Structure formats: C-alpha cells, structure tokens
mmCIF file of C-alpha atoms in Angstrom:
data_model
loop_
_atom_site.group_PDB
_atom_site.id
_atom_site.type_symbol
_atom_site.label_atom_id
_atom_site.label_comp_id
_atom_site.label_asym_id
_atom_site.label_seq_id
_atom_site.Cartn_x
_atom_site.Cartn_y
_atom_site.Cartn_z
ATOM 1 C CA MET A 9 21.869 0.801 1.791
ATOM 2 C CA ASP A 10 23.891 -2.350 1.081
ATOM 3 C CA ILE A 11 27.645 -2.608 0.613
ATOM 4 C CA GLU A 12 27.431 -3.114 -3.160
ATOM 5 C CA ALA A 13 25.478 0.205 -3.557
ATOM 6 C CA ARG A 14 28.072 1.988 -1.432
ATOM 7 C CA ILE A 15 30.920 0.647 -3.525
ATOM 8 C CA LYS A 16 29.221 1.618 -6.821
ATOM 9 C CA ARG A 17 28.664 5.137 -5.624
ATOM 10 C CA ARG A 18 32.396 5.470 -4.803
ATOM 11 C CA GLN A 19 33.168 4.226 -8.305
ATOM 12 C CA ARG A 20 31.078 6.961 -9.825
ATOM 13 C CA HIS A 21 33.046 9.633 -8.058
ATOM 14 C CA ASP A 22 35.283 11.515 -10.530
ATOM 15 C CA GLY A 23 36.921 13.991 -8.117
ATOM 16 C CA GLU A 24 34.536 16.782 -8.955
ATOM 17 C CA PRO A 25 31.797 17.847 -6.481
ATOM 18 C CA ARG A 26 28.491 16.702 -7.815
ATOM 19 C CA LEU A 27 25.077 16.801 -6.222
ATOM 20 C CA ILE A 28 23.278 14.154 -8.174
ATOM 21 C CA GLN A 29 24.861 10.703 -8.358
ATOM 22 C CA GLU A 30 21.897 8.889 -9.769
ATOM 23 C CA TYR A 31 18.646 10.542 -10.860
ATOM 24 C CA GLU A 32 16.645 7.327 -11.158
ATOM 25 C CA SER A 33 17.020 6.617 -7.435
ATOM 26 C CA LEU A 34 15.096 9.811 -6.650
ATOM 27 C CA SER A 35 12.261 8.933 -9.022
ATOM 28 C CA PRO A 36 8.792 8.545 -7.414
ATOM 29 C CA VAL A 37 8.026 5.738 -9.847
ATOM 30 C CA ARG A 38 11.091 3.682 -9.165
ATOM 31 C CA HIS A 39 11.062 0.998 -6.442
ATOM 32 C CA ILE A 40 14.231 -0.013 -4.712
ATOM 33 C CA ASP A 41 15.133 -3.586 -3.625
ATOM 34 C CA GLU A 42 14.715 -2.894 0.085
ATOM 35 C CA PRO A 43 11.873 -0.467 0.814
ATOM 36 C CA ALA A 44 12.426 1.597 3.881
ATOM 37 C CA ASP A 45 10.290 1.186 7.058
ATOM 38 C CA ARG A 46 7.619 -1.152 5.739
ATOM 39 C CA GLY A 47 8.372 -4.124 8.013
ATOM 40 C CA PRO A 48 4.849 -4.585 9.443
ATOM 41 C CA LEU A 49 3.276 -4.572 5.983
ATOM 42 C CA LEU A 50 5.945 -7.090 4.782
ATOM 43 C CA GLU A 51 5.043 -9.321 7.670
ATOM 44 C CA ARG A 52 1.339 -9.161 6.927
ATOM 45 C CA LEU A 53 2.005 -10.057 3.335
ATOM 46 C CA LEU A 54 4.262 -13.007 4.432
ATOM 47 C CA ASP A 55 1.452 -14.153 6.658
ATOM 48 C CA TYR A 56 -0.866 -14.182 3.705
ATOM 49 C CA LEU A 57 1.693 -15.972 1.578
ATOM 50 C CA ASP A 58 2.699 -18.465 4.318
ATOM 51 C CA PRO A 59 1.180 -21.507 2.468
ATOM 52 C CA VAL A 60 3.729 -21.098 -0.342
ATOM 53 C CA PHE A 61 6.486 -22.243 2.039
ATOM 54 C CA ASP A 62 4.775 -25.553 2.181
ATOM 55 C CA GLY A 63 4.389 -25.761 -1.568
ATOM 56 C CA LYS A 64 0.744 -24.624 -1.572
ATOM 57 C CA LEU A 65 -1.173 -21.731 -2.927
ATOM 58 C CA PRO A 66 -2.685 -18.982 -0.724
ATOM 59 C CA ALA A 67 -6.331 -17.839 -1.260
ATOM 60 C CA ASN A 68 -7.119 -14.822 -3.412
ATOM 61 C CA ALA A 69 -6.646 -11.555 -1.575
ATOM 62 C CA TYR A 70 -7.050 -7.724 -1.928
ATOM 63 C CA LEU A 71 -4.388 -5.255 -0.885
ATOM 64 C CA TYR A 72 -5.688 -1.664 -0.611
ATOM 65 C CA GLY A 73 -4.699 1.810 0.557
ATOM 66 C CA PRO A 74 -4.366 5.316 -0.778
ATOM 67 C CA ASN A 75 -1.779 6.527 -3.336
ATOM 68 C CA GLY A 76 1.782 6.687 -2.187
ATOM 69 C CA VAL A 77 1.645 4.303 0.841
ATOM 70 C CA GLY A 78 4.100 1.722 -0.565
ATOM 71 C CA LYS A 79 1.830 -0.989 -1.851
ATOM 72 C CA SER A 80 3.687 -1.425 -5.167
ATOM 73 C CA ALA A 81 7.095 -0.891 -3.639
ATOM 74 C CA VAL A 82 6.707 -3.661 -1.083
ATOM 75 C CA VAL A 83 4.981 -6.175 -3.313
ATOM 76 C CA THR A 84 7.435 -5.822 -6.230
ATOM 77 C CA ALA A 85 10.366 -6.183 -3.806
ATOM 78 C CA LEU A 86 8.790 -9.175 -2.101
ATOM 79 C CA PHE A 87 7.838 -10.898 -5.293
ATOM 80 C CA ALA A 88 11.365 -10.383 -6.717
ATOM 81 C CA HIS A 89 12.776 -12.289 -3.688
ATOM 82 C CA LEU A 90 10.074 -14.953 -3.679
ATOM 83 C CA HIS A 91 10.529 -15.520 -7.421
ATOM 84 C CA GLN A 92 13.773 -17.376 -6.534
ATOM 85 C CA LEU A 93 11.949 -20.001 -4.456
ATOM 86 C CA PRO A 94 10.656 -22.180 -7.342
ATOM 87 C CA THR A 95 14.275 -22.976 -8.323
ATOM 88 C CA GLU A 96 14.967 -24.321 -4.823
ATOM 89 C CA THR A 97 13.571 -27.833 -4.698
ATOM 90 C CA ARG A 98 13.447 -29.027 -1.062
ATOM 91 C CA THR A 99 12.477 -32.321 0.566
ATOM 92 C CA VAL A 100 9.401 -32.435 2.827
ATOM 93 C CA ILE A 101 9.339 -35.367 5.224
ATOM 94 C CA HIS A 102 5.906 -37.039 5.657
ATOM 95 C CA THR A 103 6.805 -40.157 7.591
ATOM 96 C CA THR A 104 9.952 -41.870 8.726
ATOM 97 C CA THR A 105 10.061 -43.865 5.520
ATOM 98 C CA ARG A 106 8.733 -41.555 2.831
ATOM 99 C CA ALA A 107 9.767 -38.178 1.546
ATOM 100 C CA GLN A 108 8.528 -35.957 -1.231
ATOM 101 C CA SER A 109 10.225 -33.193 -3.125
ATOM 102 C CA LYS A 110 8.268 -29.988 -3.441
ATOM 103 C CA THR A 111 8.757 -26.678 -5.170
ATOM 104 C CA SER A 112 7.177 -23.366 -4.199
ATOM 105 C CA PRO A 113 4.740 -21.628 -6.471
ATOM 106 C CA SER A 114 5.964 -19.061 -8.996
ATOM 107 C CA PHE A 115 5.346 -15.358 -8.565
ATOM 108 C CA VAL A 116 4.256 -12.893 -11.229
ATOM 109 C CA TYR A 117 3.698 -9.155 -10.933
ATOM 110 C CA LEU A 118 1.477 -7.350 -13.437
ATOM 111 C CA ASP A 119 0.671 -3.628 -13.769
ATOM 112 C CA THR A 120 -2.782 -2.921 -15.200
ATOM 113 C CA ARG A 121 -1.504 0.420 -16.346
ATOM 114 C CA GLU A 122 0.481 -1.457 -18.947
ATOM 115 C CA THR A 123 -1.607 -4.643 -19.423
ATOM 116 C CA THR A 124 -4.892 -3.034 -20.390
ATOM 117 C CA SER A 125 -6.164 -5.751 -22.837
ATOM 118 C CA GLU A 126 -7.012 -9.461 -22.547
ATOM 119 C CA PHE A 127 -4.156 -10.216 -24.879
ATOM 120 C CA ALA A 128 -1.658 -8.192 -22.878
ATOM 121 C CA PHE A 129 -2.800 -9.732 -19.609
ATOM 122 C CA TYR A 130 -2.263 -13.413 -20.665
ATOM 123 C CA HIS A 131 0.802 -12.550 -22.615
ATOM 124 C CA ALA A 132 2.409 -10.949 -19.524
ATOM 125 C CA VAL A 133 1.550 -13.940 -17.324
ATOM 126 C CA LEU A 134 2.852 -16.485 -19.776
ATOM 127 C CA ASP A 135 5.991 -14.456 -20.627
ATOM 128 C CA ALA A 136 6.927 -14.356 -16.915
ATOM 129 C CA LEU A 137 6.697 -18.092 -16.558
ATOM 130 C CA VAL A 138 8.597 -19.381 -19.558
ATOM 131 C CA GLU A 139 12.239 -18.973 -20.468
ATOM 132 C CA GLU A 140 11.672 -18.233 -24.239
ATOM 133 C CA THR A 141 10.282 -14.939 -25.376
ATOM 134 C CA VAL A 142 6.564 -15.107 -26.094
ATOM 135 C CA PRO A 143 5.777 -13.400 -29.496
ATOM 136 C CA GLU A 144 3.663 -10.294 -29.384
ATOM 137 C CA HIS A 145 2.490 -10.580 -32.972
ATOM 138 C CA GLY A 146 1.117 -13.391 -35.078
ATOM 139 C CA ILE A 147 -0.458 -15.111 -32.089
ATOM 140 C CA GLY A 148 -4.070 -14.884 -30.786
ATOM 141 C CA THR A 149 -5.468 -14.459 -27.275
ATOM 142 C CA GLU A 150 -7.006 -17.934 -27.285
ATOM 143 C CA THR A 151 -3.630 -19.453 -28.226
ATOM 144 C CA LEU A 152 -1.973 -17.598 -25.342
ATOM 145 C CA ARG A 153 -4.638 -18.867 -22.878
ATOM 146 C CA THR A 154 -4.162 -22.453 -24.157
ATOM 147 C CA ARG A 155 -0.375 -22.223 -23.805
ATOM 148 C CA LEU A 156 -0.742 -20.884 -20.315
ATOM 149 C CA HIS A 157 -2.991 -23.770 -19.305
ATOM 150 C CA GLU A 158 -0.577 -26.245 -20.832
ATOM 151 C CA GLU A 159 2.359 -24.635 -19.029
ATOM 152 C CA LEU A 160 0.649 -24.991 -15.623
ATOM 153 C CA ASP A 161 -1.154 -28.290 -16.180
ATOM 154 C CA GLY A 162 0.596 -30.551 -13.689
ATOM 155 C CA SER A 163 4.010 -29.104 -14.344
ATOM 156 C CA ARG A 164 4.039 -26.562 -11.457
ATOM 157 C CA THR A 165 2.790 -26.167 -7.934
ATOM 158 C CA GLY A 166 1.024 -23.080 -9.157
ATOM 159 C CA VAL A 167 1.370 -19.303 -9.592
ATOM 160 C CA VAL A 168 0.605 -16.276 -7.396
ATOM 161 C CA VAL A 169 -0.205 -13.229 -9.614
ATOM 162 C CA ALA A 170 -0.108 -9.764 -8.144
ATOM 163 C CA VAL A 171 -2.296 -7.374 -10.212
ATOM 164 C CA ASP A 172 -1.438 -3.777 -9.379
ATOM 165 C CA HIS A 173 -3.357 -0.481 -9.839
ATOM 166 C CA VAL A 174 -6.799 -2.001 -10.320
ATOM 167 C CA GLY A 175 -9.701 0.342 -10.634
ATOM 168 C CA GLU A 176 -7.808 3.266 -12.277
ATOM 169 C CA PRO A 177 -9.384 5.117 -15.162
ATOM 170 C CA ARG A 178 -7.135 3.675 -17.937
ATOM 171 C CA SER A 179 -6.812 0.241 -16.410
ATOM 172 C CA ALA A 180 -9.037 -2.760 -17.032
ATOM 173 C CA SER A 181 -12.399 -2.538 -15.337
ATOM 174 C CA GLU A 182 -13.026 -4.658 -12.248
ATOM 175 C CA GLY A 183 -15.589 -6.714 -14.186
ATOM 176 C CA ASP A 184 -13.086 -7.387 -16.964
ATOM 177 C CA LEU A 185 -10.491 -8.425 -14.350
ATOM 178 C CA VAL A 186 -12.882 -10.928 -12.790
ATOM 179 C CA ASP A 187 -13.324 -12.510 -16.248
ATOM 180 C CA LEU A 188 -9.564 -12.528 -16.837
ATOM 181 C CA PHE A 189 -8.951 -14.184 -13.523
ATOM 182 C CA ALA A 190 -11.622 -16.767 -14.392
ATOM 183 C CA GLY A 191 -9.704 -17.593 -17.556
ATOM 184 C CA LEU A 192 -6.596 -18.483 -15.578
ATOM 185 C CA PRO A 193 -5.866 -22.109 -14.717
ATOM 186 C CA SER A 194 -7.161 -23.395 -11.393
ATOM 187 C CA ASN A 195 -3.735 -23.476 -9.821
ATOM 188 C CA VAL A 196 -3.390 -19.716 -9.971
ATOM 189 C CA SER A 197 -4.062 -17.407 -6.981
ATOM 190 C CA TRP A 198 -4.209 -13.613 -7.368
ATOM 191 C CA LEU A 199 -3.519 -10.601 -5.162
ATOM 192 C CA ALA A 200 -5.356 -7.538 -6.431
ATOM 193 C CA MET A 201 -3.927 -4.154 -5.456
ATOM 194 C CA GLY A 202 -5.964 -0.926 -5.529
ATOM 195 C CA ARG A 203 -7.096 2.173 -3.703
ATOM 196 C CA LYS A 204 -10.739 1.406 -3.079
ATOM 197 C CA ARG A 205 -11.963 0.103 0.209
ATOM 198 C CA PRO A 206 -13.054 -3.519 0.193
ATOM 199 C CA ALA A 207 -16.783 -2.609 0.296
ATOM 200 C CA GLU A 208 -16.380 -0.504 -2.826
ATOM 201 C CA THR A 209 -14.991 -3.093 -5.209
ATOM 202 C CA GLU A 210 -16.583 -6.281 -6.577
ATOM 203 C CA LEU A 211 -13.172 -7.980 -6.489
ATOM 204 C CA THR A 212 -13.629 -8.777 -2.787
ATOM 205 C CA GLU A 213 -16.491 -11.077 -3.665
ATOM 206 C CA TYR A 214 -13.753 -13.479 -4.916
ATOM 207 C CA THR A 215 -11.179 -13.011 -2.120
ATOM 208 C CA ALA A 216 -10.703 -14.563 1.263
ATOM 209 C CA GLU A 217 -8.703 -11.726 2.807
ATOM 210 C CA SER A 218 -8.298 -7.958 2.580
ATOM 211 C CA ILE A 219 -5.055 -6.317 3.712
ATOM 212 C CA ARG A 220 -5.042 -2.636 4.491
ATOM 213 C CA VAL A 221 -2.025 -0.366 4.033
ATOM 214 C CA ASP A 222 -1.962 2.814 6.020
ATOM 215 C CA PRO A 223 -0.127 6.022 5.021
ATOM 216 C CA TYR A 224 3.471 6.423 6.190
ATOM 217 C CA GLN A 225 3.995 7.986 9.542
ATOM 218 C CA GLN A 226 6.161 11.134 9.375
ATOM 219 C CA GLN A 227 9.380 9.564 10.708
ATOM 220 C CA MET A 228 8.983 6.581 8.373
ATOM 221 C CA LEU A 229 8.684 9.012 5.476
ATOM 222 C CA VAL A 230 11.814 10.814 6.561
ATOM 223 C CA ASP A 231 13.592 7.480 6.493
ATOM 224 C CA VAL A 232 12.323 6.862 2.951
ATOM 225 C CA LEU A 233 13.650 10.258 1.831
ATOM 226 C CA MET A 234 17.036 9.909 3.557
ATOM 227 C CA THR A 235 17.425 6.324 2.087
ATOM 228 C CA ARG A 236 16.784 7.536 -1.421
ATOM 229 C CA ALA A 237 19.062 10.563 -0.948
ATOM 230 C CA SER A 238 21.815 8.285 0.306
ATOM 231 C CA ILE A 239 21.666 6.425 -2.999
ATOM 232 C CA GLY A 240 21.021 9.183 -5.450
ATOM 233 C CA LEU A 241 22.741 12.265 -4.019
ATOM 234 C CA SER A 242 26.225 13.209 -2.755
ATOM 235 C CA GLN A 243 26.989 12.725 0.882
ATOM 236 C CA GLN A 244 25.273 15.180 3.232
ATOM 237 C CA ALA A 245 23.375 16.753 0.311
ATOM 238 C CA ILE A 246 20.184 17.139 2.399
ATOM 239 C CA GLU A 247 19.902 17.962 6.054
ATOM 240 C CA HIS A 248 17.593 15.929 8.229
ATOM 241 C CA ASP A 249 15.371 18.918 9.030
ATOM 242 C CA LEU A 250 14.691 19.494 5.288
ATOM 243 C CA ALA A 251 13.621 15.893 4.944
ATOM 244 C CA GLU A 252 11.344 16.434 7.953
ATOM 245 C CA GLU A 253 9.802 19.489 6.271
ATOM 246 C CA ILE A 254 9.082 17.463 3.065
ATOM 247 C CA ALA A 255 7.627 14.551 5.088
ATOM 248 C CA ALA A 256 5.366 16.795 7.110
ATOM 249 C CA TRP A 257 4.000 18.479 3.985
ATOM 250 C CA ALA A 258 3.551 15.142 2.152
ATOM 251 C CA ASN A 259 1.261 13.819 4.943
ATOM 252 C CA GLY A 260 2.117 10.123 4.554
ATOM 253 C CA ASN A 261 2.373 10.088 0.726
ATOM 254 C CA ALA A 262 5.761 8.769 -0.357
ATOM 255 C CA HIS A 263 5.030 9.573 -4.041
ATOM 256 C CA ASP A 264 4.548 13.249 -3.308
ATOM 257 C CA ALA A 265 7.473 13.333 -0.918
ATOM 258 C CA LEU A 266 9.868 11.803 -3.463
ATOM 259 C CA ALA A 267 8.537 14.201 -6.133
ATOM 260 C CA ALA A 268 9.420 17.136 -3.787
ATOM 261 C CA LEU A 269 12.878 15.754 -3.180
ATOM 262 C CA PHE A 270 13.346 15.305 -6.960
ATOM 263 C CA ILE A 271 12.300 18.844 -7.754
ATOM 264 C CA ALA A 272 14.298 20.359 -4.886
ATOM 265 C CA THR A 273 17.387 18.545 -6.137
ATOM 266 C CA HIS A 274 16.748 19.895 -9.613
ATOM 267 C CA HIS A 275 16.540 23.425 -8.285
ATOM 268 C CA ALA A 276 19.785 23.040 -6.312
ATOM 269 C CA GLU A 277 21.564 21.494 -9.317
ATOM 270 C CA SER A 278 20.357 24.324 -11.622
ATOM 271 C CA ALA A 279 21.807 26.824 -9.175
ATOM 272 C CA GLY A 280 25.148 25.026 -9.098
ATOM 273 C CA ARG A 281 24.895 24.006 -5.459
ATOM 274 C CA THR A 282 25.907 20.671 -3.947
ATOM 275 C CA THR A 283 23.460 20.808 -1.052
ATOM 276 C CA LEU A 284 19.734 21.410 -0.859
ATOM 277 C CA THR A 285 18.369 24.549 0.827
ATOM 278 C CA VAL A 286 14.998 25.645 2.325
ATOM 279 C CA THR A 287 14.443 27.735 -0.901
ATOM 280 C CA ASP A 288 14.760 24.547 -3.017
ATOM 281 C CA VAL A 289 12.288 22.660 -0.848
ATOM 282 C CA GLU A 290 9.809 25.519 -0.857
ATOM 283 C CA ALA A 291 9.914 25.831 -4.633
ATOM 284 C CA ALA A 292 9.404 22.055 -4.930
ATOM 285 C CA ILE A 293 6.386 21.982 -2.678
ATOM 286 C CA GLU A 294 4.849 24.917 -4.597
ATOM 287 C CA GLU A 295 5.134 23.143 -7.908
ATOM 288 C CA ILE A 296 3.325 20.006 -6.882
ATOM 289 C CA PRO A 297 -0.437 20.175 -7.404
ATOM 290 C CA ILE A 298 -2.792 18.937 -4.683
ATOM 291 C CA PRO A 299 -4.118 16.349 -5.307
ATOM 292 C CA CYS A 300 -1.239 15.123 -7.450
ATOM 293 C CA VAL A 301 -1.661 12.456 -10.117
ATOM 294 C CA SER A 302 0.737 9.601 -9.799
ATOM 295 C CA LEU A 303 3.648 9.976 -12.311
ATOM 296 C CA GLY A 304 3.309 6.217 -12.915
ATOM 297 C CA ILE A 305 -0.065 6.915 -14.451
ATOM 298 C CA VAL A 306 1.439 9.645 -16.659
ATOM 299 C CA LEU A 307 4.424 7.630 -17.788
ATOM 300 C CA ALA A 308 2.196 4.658 -18.599
ATOM 301 C CA LEU A 309 0.270 6.692 -21.171
ATOM 302 C CA PRO A 310 0.725 5.866 -24.865
ATOM 303 C CA ALA A 311 3.789 7.485 -26.399
ATOM 304 C CA ASN A 312 1.819 9.995 -28.434
ATOM 305 C CA ARG A 313 -0.067 11.273 -25.338
ATOM 306 C CA GLN A 314 3.200 11.643 -23.453
ATOM 307 C CA ALA A 315 4.649 13.561 -26.383
ATOM 308 C CA VAL A 316 1.721 15.993 -26.121
ATOM 309 C CA LEU A 317 2.310 16.400 -22.350
ATOM 310 C CA ARG A 318 6.016 16.911 -22.954
ATOM 311 C CA GLU A 319 5.256 19.927 -25.088
ATOM 312 C CA LEU A 320 2.576 21.093 -22.786
ATOM 313 C CA VAL A 321 4.894 21.443 -19.725
ATOM 314 C CA ASP A 322 7.193 23.705 -21.715
ATOM 315 C CA LEU A 323 4.519 26.179 -22.952
ATOM 316 C CA ASP A 324 4.529 29.691 -21.568
ATOM 317 C CA GLU A 325 1.544 31.356 -19.976
ATOM 318 C CA GLU A 326 0.274 32.936 -23.171
ATOM 319 C CA GLU A 327 0.362 29.600 -25.044
ATOM 320 C CA ARG A 328 -1.633 27.999 -22.231
ATOM 321 C CA SER A 329 -4.269 30.774 -22.074
ATOM 322 C CA SER A 330 -6.853 28.566 -23.675
ATOM 323 C CA VAL A 331 -7.319 25.053 -25.022
ATOM 324 C CA THR A 332 -7.338 26.483 -28.553
ATOM 325 C CA ALA A 333 -4.014 28.309 -28.014
ATOM 326 C CA THR A 334 -2.499 25.229 -26.385
ATOM 327 C CA THR A 335 -3.601 22.998 -29.199
ATOM 328 C CA ALA A 336 -2.108 25.322 -31.791
ATOM 329 C CA ALA A 337 1.242 25.542 -29.856
ATOM 330 C CA ILE A 338 1.540 21.782 -29.407
ATOM 331 C CA GLY A 339 0.388 20.967 -32.936
ATOM 332 C CA GLY A 340 3.044 23.227 -34.321
ATOM 333 C CA ALA A 341 5.878 21.491 -32.499
ATOM 334 C CA GLU A 342 8.347 19.464 -34.530
ATOM 335 C CA SER A 343 8.361 16.603 -32.045
ATOM 336 C CA VAL A 344 4.561 16.068 -32.309
ATOM 337 C CA ASP A 345 3.413 14.590 -35.551
ATOM 338 C CA LEU A 346 -0.345 15.003 -34.876
ATOM 339 C CA SER A 347 -3.118 17.095 -36.336
ATOM 340 C CA PRO A 348 -4.561 19.883 -34.236
ATOM 341 C CA GLY A 349 -7.849 17.944 -33.909
ATOM 342 C CA THR A 350 -6.009 14.937 -32.551
ATOM 343 C CA VAL A 351 -4.004 17.023 -30.050
ATOM 344 C CA LYS A 352 -7.254 18.597 -28.757
ATOM 345 C CA ARG A 353 -8.911 15.225 -28.439
ATOM 346 C CA PHE A 354 -5.942 13.914 -26.475
ATOM 347 C CA LEU A 355 -6.093 16.903 -24.128
ATOM 348 C CA TYR A 356 -9.809 16.320 -23.507
ATOM 349 C CA GLU A 357 -9.223 12.619 -22.928
ATOM 350 C CA MET A 358 -6.462 13.283 -20.466
ATOM 351 C CA ALA A 359 -8.681 15.822 -18.686
ATOM 352 C CA GLU A 360 -11.385 13.163 -18.335
ATOM 353 C CA ALA A 361 -8.761 10.817 -16.856
ATOM 354 C CA GLY A 362 -7.611 13.472 -14.446
ATOM 355 C CA VAL A 363 -4.073 13.686 -15.836
ATOM 356 C CA VAL A 364 -4.673 17.358 -16.749
ATOM 357 C CA GLU A 365 -7.280 19.786 -15.587
ATOM 358 C CA ARG A 366 -9.343 22.265 -17.568
ATOM 359 C CA VAL A 367 -9.405 25.492 -15.550
ATOM 360 C CA GLN A 368 -11.901 28.159 -16.579
ATOM 361 C CA ALA A 369 -10.400 31.562 -17.149
ATOM 362 C CA ALA A 370 -11.651 34.534 -15.188
ATOM 363 C CA THR A 371 -14.386 36.503 -16.988
ATOM 364 C CA GLN A 372 -12.959 39.570 -18.701
ATOM 365 C CA GLY A 373 -16.363 41.040 -19.580
ATOM 366 C CA GLY A 374 -18.367 40.476 -22.716
ATOM 367 C CA GLN A 375 -20.726 37.719 -23.545
ATOM 368 C CA GLY A 376 -20.306 34.008 -23.998
ATOM 369 C CA ARG A 377 -18.593 31.286 -22.058
ATOM 370 C CA PRO A 378 -15.075 32.235 -20.953
ATOM 371 C CA PRO A 379 -12.255 30.022 -22.355
ATOM 372 C CA SER A 380 -10.576 27.325 -20.394
ATOM 373 C CA ARG A 381 -6.902 26.492 -20.141
ATOM 374 C CA VAL A 382 -5.183 23.176 -19.500
ATOM 375 C CA GLU A 383 -3.070 22.639 -16.353
ATOM 376 C CA PRO A 384 -1.125 19.437 -15.568
ATOM 377 C CA ARG A 385 -2.074 17.594 -12.423
ATOM 378 C CA PHE A 386 1.411 16.233 -11.987
ATOM 379 C CA PRO A 387 4.752 17.990 -11.249
ATOM 380 C CA PRO A 388 6.185 19.191 -14.601
ATOM 381 C CA THR A 389 9.879 19.111 -13.523
ATOM 382 C CA VAL A 390 9.772 15.371 -12.595
ATOM 383 C CA PHE A 391 7.900 14.398 -15.708
ATOM 384 C CA ARG A 392 10.110 16.505 -17.985
ATOM 385 C CA ARG A 393 13.366 14.961 -16.574
ATOM 386 C CA LEU A 394 12.098 11.331 -16.497
ATOM 387 C CA TYR A 395 10.639 11.628 -20.016
ATOM 388 C CA ASP A 396 13.936 13.045 -21.349
ATOM 389 C CA LEU A 397 16.019 10.411 -19.537
ATOM 390 C CA ARG A 398 13.941 7.719 -21.254
#
C-alpha cells in the first residue's frame, strides 16, 4: 500500500475503535491501482504491448482464463497507467541529422457487461478519446462511427481497445463483436478478454496472440486478501492464518476469496467486534454458493432487475418456497414498481442467465409437478451491502 493511502487511513481515524475503514476496498468488483502478486502477467501484457513504446500498434490479441484470476484487475490498472503515455511526446532519433516526434497510442477499456449494443460500444470508445462529453441522445450509431473515424484519421498514432467479459450471457455475442471490431478505424488494435479457451472462440481467428492467465496460487491469494484488508480494515483486523483459510477454500479465485472476506467482516461488525474470528470466516464460506456468479455480472444488470434481486435476498424461507410465492412477495414491495407478471419474467430470465437458480422442492406426496423456488447464485450479503451503498 502506498504512502498516500496510509496517510488517508490515519485521517479517517476518529479515536473510536472501528473494524471497517472503507467497505469499497473489500469489494470483489473493485480493482485497486496496484494489483497484488500479478507481476508475471503484467510482464506478459507489457511484452504484447511493447510496440506502443515505439509509437506503433500491437496486433490483436486474446486474454483468457477462468473467473477471479485477475484479468480485469491487471488490465484496468495497466491501461490506467498507459493512458498517460499519449500526452508525453518524445523524440525518436532516426539518423544523425533527422529526428521525429512520436506519441504513443491511446488506451481504452470497455466492459461488454455495460456496452451491450452497437451504439453503446462506439459511444464508449469515442467518449474515452475526446475531451468533450459525447451526447447519449439525439445522435445515431452511424454518426458516432463517422465521428470516431474522423477523430482517428491521421490525428493519432492509434488506439488499443481492451474489451472485457466477452462471451458472457448478457454481453454482445462473439459474432457481433467481430462486426463491431470491423467497424473500427484501421489504426485500432483490440485485446479481447474472456473465459473460453482459444479453440472455443471465433475471436482468435482475428488475433495474432493468446495470453493465458492461470488461477492465483494460494500464497498469492493470501497477499491479495492481506493487501485489501490493509486498506479497508483496521490494523491487525485479520490474522494471517484466517487469510490462509479463505485462500485455501477459494482455490485460486480472487473474486470468491474477497467475497468471503467481505462477508466475514460484515459478521464481525454486526457482532461489535474489531477483529475477525474463525466463526466469521466459516459463516462467510457457508454463504457463498459454488459455483458463484460474479457480482460484477449481478451489478451490471438493469436497475429494475437489481431491484427485484434486492427484495429477493431479504425474503424469508416461506416467501421463497415457490416462484409464485416469491413473485407475490417481491411484487408487493414498495420499492418495486413492477407487475407480478413482469417480476416472474425477470426471475425466469435471470435463471436462464445463471444469476439465480430454480431449485425443485422435495415431493410432499400428491400428484403433479412439485413447485420450484428461486435461490441466488451470488452471496446475498455482499450484493445487499454494495447495492445499498450505491
């Protein structure tokens, strides 16, 4: 943790013992400026991006690995640093008598969980490149594409666009992404980021390199947890052996490990403690479903779907005994201005996307198909707190 972060944490101290200094730092969906223990991955990405330091564009590439291995964390941090390079014009010497000023390409990060349409895609790229705000209404997709070509036509070395979370259920399809990439100017390179192996995605037909990201090793994951705890919690709030227990359980998945730390912290805070205990960690691990849906997917859902889920995680067992009972309970909530039919449709849609799961109830005798209930495939405590904080 850097000096500035340490000073800010001292400034927040008000003399009272307090476990949580900053909840956002514990969030599984937040990326910090300096990801812990991902040096080798950073070096591989810098090898791929090496041409930019000579003012040139790298070839298209595909970065892949399972959920929670740090793909997004490292790329967002790296691009944030590289984004400063275009403003630093430097002289490149070609001969003893001639020199040429060059600038590095620009860098843009896009999340396909949020840019799901053609308009949103081109809008996000253009908005990242120009100083003025690009309007979201009263402008067509073709106009955006034309402006983007004009912006890049001869006025820049080029752009490297990282496109994250490709191939997910609610994201743009791979075929649509290929078409979107084709609509970009010729001086744009892209780095697609997803979970599928190279042989399983058509995107690699248009890339020159595939970069694999392996799960965290246990000690690396311990370092991730201790780094986040040093920012978000009071000093010595978590013992090293508890971090080791979480890391061993998470099996290389930083998302699940951070979710467990978040929940354990919530349990300790609710009990009025200033340190985490084994009981807190055990309760956290028990709450997290396996497999666990990324909270980034949940928090990228439209606001009305998230409102339905916010009510769902507060329902008691009886209200979740069947889809019908759940629909009635959510539809009757003051915070959800939706018809019962719409609530049920949303629940079914989110079940198809894997955000929730329809679990068939045990047969109690009698005839007919037994009812099914809806269970979240994400940790309710983390979603509830992050949703309320926003």
